[in-house]
mmCIF file of C-alpha atoms in Angstrom:
data_model
loop_
_atom_site.group_PDB
_atom_site.id
_atom_site.type_symbol
_atom_site.label_atom_id
_atom_site.label_comp_id
_atom_site.label_asym_id
_atom_site.label_seq_id
_atom_site.Cartn_x
_atom_site.Cartn_y
_atom_site.Cartn_z
ATOM 1 C CA MET W 579 -56.390 -34.665 31.731
ATOM 2 C CA GLU W 580 -54.959 -34.576 28.244
ATOM 3 C CA GLN W 581 -52.309 -32.061 29.296
ATOM 4 C CA SER W 582 -51.324 -34.261 32.253
ATOM 5 C CA ALA W 583 -50.914 -37.215 29.923
ATOM 6 C CA GLN W 584 -48.622 -35.181 27.606
ATOM 7 C CA GLN W 585 -46.524 -34.038 30.556
ATOM 8 C CA ALA W 586 -46.218 -37.605 31.790
ATOM 9 C CA GLN W 587 -45.048 -38.697 28.325
ATOM 10 C CA GLN W 588 -42.450 -35.900 28.262
ATOM 11 C CA LEU W 589 -41.202 -36.859 31.718
ATOM 12 C CA ASP W 590 -40.923 -40.514 30.703
ATOM 13 C CA HIS W 591 -39.000 -39.537 27.573
ATOM 14 C CA LEU W 592 -36.604 -37.266 29.474
ATOM 15 C CA ALA W 593 -36.061 -39.847 32.215
ATOM 16 C CA SER W 594 -35.323 -42.692 29.810
ATOM 17 C CA ALA W 595 -31.742 -43.687 29.001
ATOM 18 C CA PRO W 596 -30.264 -42.219 25.814
ATOM 19 C CA PRO W 597 -30.140 -44.502 22.795
ATOM 20 C CA PRO W 598 -27.006 -46.634 22.747
ATOM 21 C CA SER W 599 -24.125 -45.088 20.857
ATOM 22 C CA GLU W 600 -21.645 -46.953 18.720
ATOM 23 C CA SER W 601 -18.821 -45.291 20.591
ATOM 24 C CA PRO W 602 -18.230 -45.554 24.314
ATOM 25 C CA PHE W 603 -16.205 -42.344 23.894
ATOM 26 C CA ALA W 604 -18.873 -40.288 22.056
ATOM 27 C CA ALA W 605 -19.224 -37.876 24.976
ATOM 28 C CA PHE W 606 -15.578 -36.933 24.449
ATOM 29 C CA GLY W 607 -15.938 -36.384 20.705
ATOM 30 C CA MET W 608 -13.924 -39.510 19.977
ATOM 31 C CA PRO W 609 -14.833 -42.245 17.519
ATOM 32 C CA GLY W 610 -15.658 -45.761 18.589
ATOM 33 C CA PHE W 611 -13.566 -48.776 17.788
ATOM 34 C CA GLY W 612 -12.963 -48.761 14.044
ATOM 35 C CA GLY W 613 -14.977 -45.562 13.635
ATOM 36 C CA GLN W 614 -13.990 -42.495 11.703
ATOM 37 C CA ALA W 615 -12.299 -39.653 13.535
ATOM 38 C CA PRO W 616 -13.850 -36.219 13.076
ATOM 39 C CA ALA W 617 -12.293 -34.212 10.257
ATOM 40 C CA ALA W 618 -9.437 -32.038 11.455
ATOM 41 C CA PRO W 619 -9.524 -28.358 10.564
ATOM 42 C CA PRO W 620 -7.210 -27.399 7.711
ATOM 43 C CA GLU W 621 -3.679 -26.623 8.822
ATOM 44 C CA PRO W 622 -2.558 -23.061 8.226
ATOM 45 C CA ARG W 623 0.243 -22.734 5.696
ATOM 46 C CA PRO W 624 2.959 -20.091 5.784
ATOM 47 C CA ILE W 625 2.042 -17.261 3.439
ATOM 48 C CA LEU W 626 5.284 -17.612 1.474
ATOM 49 C CA GLU W 627 4.196 -21.138 0.462
ATOM 50 C CA LEU W 628 0.952 -19.852 -1.067
ATOM 51 C CA ASP W 629 0.592 -18.862 -4.711
ATOM 52 C CA GLY W 630 -1.701 -16.791 -6.877
ATOM 53 C CA GLU W 631 -5.133 -15.861 -5.646
ATOM 54 C CA GLU W 632 -4.735 -17.849 -2.430
ATOM 55 C CA ARG W 633 -1.676 -15.770 -1.490
ATOM 56 C CA GLU W 634 -3.372 -12.501 -2.521
ATOM 57 C CA ASP W 635 -6.428 -13.300 -0.393
ATOM 58 C CA GLU W 636 -4.245 -14.140 2.609
ATOM 59 C CA LEU W 637 -2.153 -10.978 2.085
ATOM 60 C CA ASP W 638 -5.348 -8.885 1.910
ATOM 61 C CA ALA W 639 -6.599 -10.351 5.193
ATOM 62 C CA LEU W 640 -3.168 -9.873 6.794
ATOM 63 C CA SER W 641 -3.030 -6.254 5.561
ATOM 64 C CA ASP W 642 -6.435 -5.581 7.115
ATOM 65 C CA TRP W 643 -5.217 -6.963 10.450
ATOM 66 C CA VAL W 644 -1.958 -4.991 10.299
ATOM 67 C CA ASP W 645 -3.663 -1.714 9.298
ATOM 68 C CA ASP W 646 -6.754 -1.985 11.502
ATOM 69 C CA PHE W 647 -5.350 -3.639 14.623
ATOM 70 C CA PHE W 648 -1.603 -4.115 14.780
ATOM 71 C CA LEU W 649 -0.341 -0.652 13.752
ATOM 72 C CA PRO W 650 -2.857 1.427 15.743
ATOM 73 C CA VAL W 651 -2.120 -0.554 18.900
ATOM 74 C CA TYR W 652 1.519 -1.637 18.551
ATOM 75 C CA GLY W 653 2.876 0.583 15.766
ATOM 76 C CA ALA W 654 4.699 3.046 18.007
ATOM 77 C CA GLU W 655 6.630 5.976 16.598
ATOM 78 C CA VAL W 656 8.699 5.575 13.457
ATOM 79 C CA THR W 657 12.336 6.414 14.203
ATOM 80 C CA THR W 658 15.801 5.269 13.163
ATOM 81 C CA ALA W 659 15.586 2.827 16.085
ATOM 82 C CA ALA W 660 12.185 1.542 14.905
ATOM 83 C CA PRO W 661 11.810 1.920 11.118
ATOM 84 C CA TRP W 662 8.656 1.070 9.184
ATOM 85 C CA CYS W 663 7.707 0.789 5.544
ATOM 86 C CA LEU W 664 4.418 1.814 3.979
ATOM 87 C CA GLN W 665 5.087 -0.889 1.371
ATOM 88 C CA TRP W 666 5.852 -3.629 3.895
ATOM 89 C CA GLN W 667 3.952 -6.138 1.711
ATOM 90 C CA GLU W 668 6.926 -6.073 -0.703
ATOM 91 C CA HIS W 669 9.341 -7.268 1.993
ATOM 92 C CA ASP W 670 8.889 -11.063 2.001
ATOM 93 C CA ASP W 671 10.620 -11.470 5.352
ATOM 94 C CA VAL W 672 8.355 -8.882 6.993
ATOM 95 C CA VAL W 673 5.287 -10.515 5.432
ATOM 96 C CA ALA W 674 6.408 -13.883 6.816
ATOM 97 C CA TRP W 675 6.980 -12.443 10.323
ATOM 98 C CA LEU W 676 3.662 -10.586 10.391
ATOM 99 C CA HIS W 677 1.748 -13.566 9.016
ATOM 100 C CA ALA W 678 3.180 -15.851 11.697
ATOM 101 C CA LEU W 679 2.359 -13.219 14.325
ATOM 102 C CA TRP W 680 -1.206 -12.952 13.014
ATOM 103 C CA LEU W 681 -1.706 -16.734 13.032
ATOM 104 C CA ALA W 682 -0.424 -16.885 16.611
ATOM 105 C CA TYR W 683 -2.747 -14.021 17.543
ATOM 106 C CA GLN W 684 -5.750 -15.894 16.132
ATOM 107 C CA GLN W 685 -4.778 -19.014 18.074
ATOM 108 C CA HIS W 686 -4.165 -17.228 21.370
ATOM 109 C CA LYS W 687 -7.312 -15.091 21.332
ATOM 110 C CA ASP W 688 -9.428 -18.235 20.963
ATOM 111 C CA PRO W 689 -11.365 -19.036 24.166
ATOM 112 C CA GLU W 690 -9.728 -22.478 24.256
ATOM 113 C CA SER W 691 -6.400 -20.715 24.942
ATOM 114 C CA GLY W 692 -7.715 -19.779 28.354
ATOM 115 C CA LEU W 693 -7.543 -16.499 30.184
ATOM 116 C CA SER W 694 -3.788 -16.203 29.741
ATOM 117 C CA GLY W 695 -3.837 -16.814 25.974
ATOM 118 C CA LEU W 696 -3.243 -13.199 24.963
ATOM 119 C CA PHE W 697 -0.607 -12.742 27.638
ATOM 120 C CA VAL W 698 1.281 -15.678 26.132
ATOM 121 C CA TRP W 699 0.905 -14.090 22.684
ATOM 122 C CA HIS W 700 2.372 -10.814 23.945
ATOM 123 C CA ARG W 701 5.210 -12.490 25.813
ATOM 124 C CA ASP W 702 6.187 -15.221 23.376
ATOM 125 C CA PHE W 703 5.297 -13.772 19.973
ATOM 126 C CA LEU W 704 4.616 -10.031 19.781
ATOM 127 C CA THR W 705 7.704 -8.735 21.561
ATOM 128 C CA HIS W 706 10.117 -10.903 19.593
ATOM 129 C CA ALA W 707 8.464 -10.321 16.206
ATOM 130 C CA VAL W 708 8.326 -6.532 16.582
ATOM 131 C CA ALA W 709 11.950 -6.454 17.725
ATOM 132 C CA ALA W 710 13.013 -8.442 14.643
ATOM 133 C CA ILE W 711 10.881 -6.537 12.125
ATOM 134 C CA ARG W 712 11.622 -3.030 13.365
ATOM 135 C CA ALA W 713 15.241 -3.462 14.435
ATOM 136 C CA PRO W 714 17.617 -0.654 13.405
ATOM 137 C CA GLY W 715 19.525 -3.144 11.237
ATOM 138 C CA GLY W 716 16.481 -5.235 10.350
ATOM 139 C CA PRO W 717 14.587 -5.771 7.114
ATOM 140 C CA LEU W 718 13.060 -2.281 7.132
ATOM 141 C CA SER W 719 16.234 -0.386 8.030
ATOM 142 C CA ALA W 720 16.567 1.085 4.517
ATOM 143 C CA CYS W 721 12.959 2.299 4.572
ATOM 144 C CA MET W 722 11.114 5.024 6.455
ATOM 145 C CA THR W 723 12.865 6.180 9.619
ATOM 146 C CA SER W 724 10.886 9.433 9.852
ATOM 147 C CA PRO W 725 7.216 9.977 8.964
ATOM 148 C CA GLU W 726 8.218 13.198 7.172
ATOM 149 C CA ARG W 727 10.483 11.225 4.801
ATOM 150 C CA PRO W 728 8.629 8.132 3.537
ATOM 151 C CA ALA W 729 11.036 5.739 1.882
ATOM 152 C CA HIS W 730 11.069 2.205 0.543
ATOM 153 C CA ARG W 731 14.060 0.145 -0.472
ATOM 154 C CA LEU W 732 14.502 -3.602 -0.673
ATOM 155 C CA LEU W 733 17.900 -4.624 0.598
ATOM 156 C CA PRO W 734 19.680 -7.276 -1.462
ATOM 157 C CA GLY W 735 20.096 -10.631 0.209
ATOM 158 C CA PRO W 736 23.240 -12.709 0.183
ATOM 159 C CA PRO W 737 24.198 -14.440 -3.070
ATOM 160 C CA PRO W 738 23.657 -18.195 -3.502
ATOM 161 C CA SER W 739 26.216 -20.508 -1.962
ATOM 162 C CA ILE W 740 29.209 -21.683 -3.978
ATOM 163 C CA ARG W 741 27.718 -25.174 -4.033
ATOM 164 C CA THR W 742 24.572 -23.869 -5.750
ATOM 165 C CA GLU W 743 26.606 -21.878 -8.277
ATOM 166 C CA VAL W 744 28.807 -24.903 -9.083
ATOM 167 C CA ALA W 745 25.732 -27.130 -9.482
ATOM 168 C CA SER W 746 24.081 -24.562 -11.765
ATOM 169 C CA ALA W 747 27.229 -24.226 -13.868
ATOM 170 C CA ALA W 748 27.588 -28.014 -14.142
ATOM 171 C CA GLU W 749 23.942 -28.337 -15.127
ATOM 172 C CA ALA W 750 24.343 -25.666 -17.793
ATOM 173 C CA VAL W 751 27.428 -27.407 -19.207
ATOM 174 C CA GLY W 752 25.702 -30.789 -19.095
ATOM 175 C CA THR W 753 22.727 -29.596 -21.141
ATOM 176 C CA THR W 754 24.724 -28.728 -24.252
ATOM 177 C CA GLU W 755 27.234 -31.344 -25.277
ATOM 178 C CA PRO W 756 30.163 -29.845 -27.223
ATOM 179 C CA ASP W 757 30.548 -32.964 -29.441
ATOM 180 C CA GLU W 758 26.957 -32.965 -30.593
ATOM 181 C CA PRO W 759 25.767 -30.570 -33.267
ATOM 182 C CA THR W 760 23.105 -28.144 -32.174
ATOM 183 C CA SER W 761 20.400 -26.982 -34.504
#
């Protein structure tokens, strides 16, 4: 009898309406009128905008992904048509490309991306990024083009624009006035 009474209580509890919620949209994860929205996840920042330990931690995680996943699967042979650099972490442009590719990979492998998420990553991100990074005239073109001859060389970028040079020169002249004595 006691067990039947407990079961009846459980059935009554399960059959009763849920307690009223403050939000008519609670089932959708939305706040009610004047309620607080759920906290958004932190937005990823480009690795080149990070500094210090935060950048080092992100570069370590990126290096793990590149060494453990990206290169074994998508590395292909190193040739003059597809150079690589064992010190790719010193090439800021390559780091930026690979970091963006890694962030896109994380987004597209998420179940919320659906069944075609990784296809989209391959089509829209991987192919373009690898073509840019490993192009014969790309950022690694002065580095290793044969596994038997490892090489690393950072190519110089273009100089600053004339406008920047003129502004720097004017600022330098403006800081020391010729009429005022300097001590």
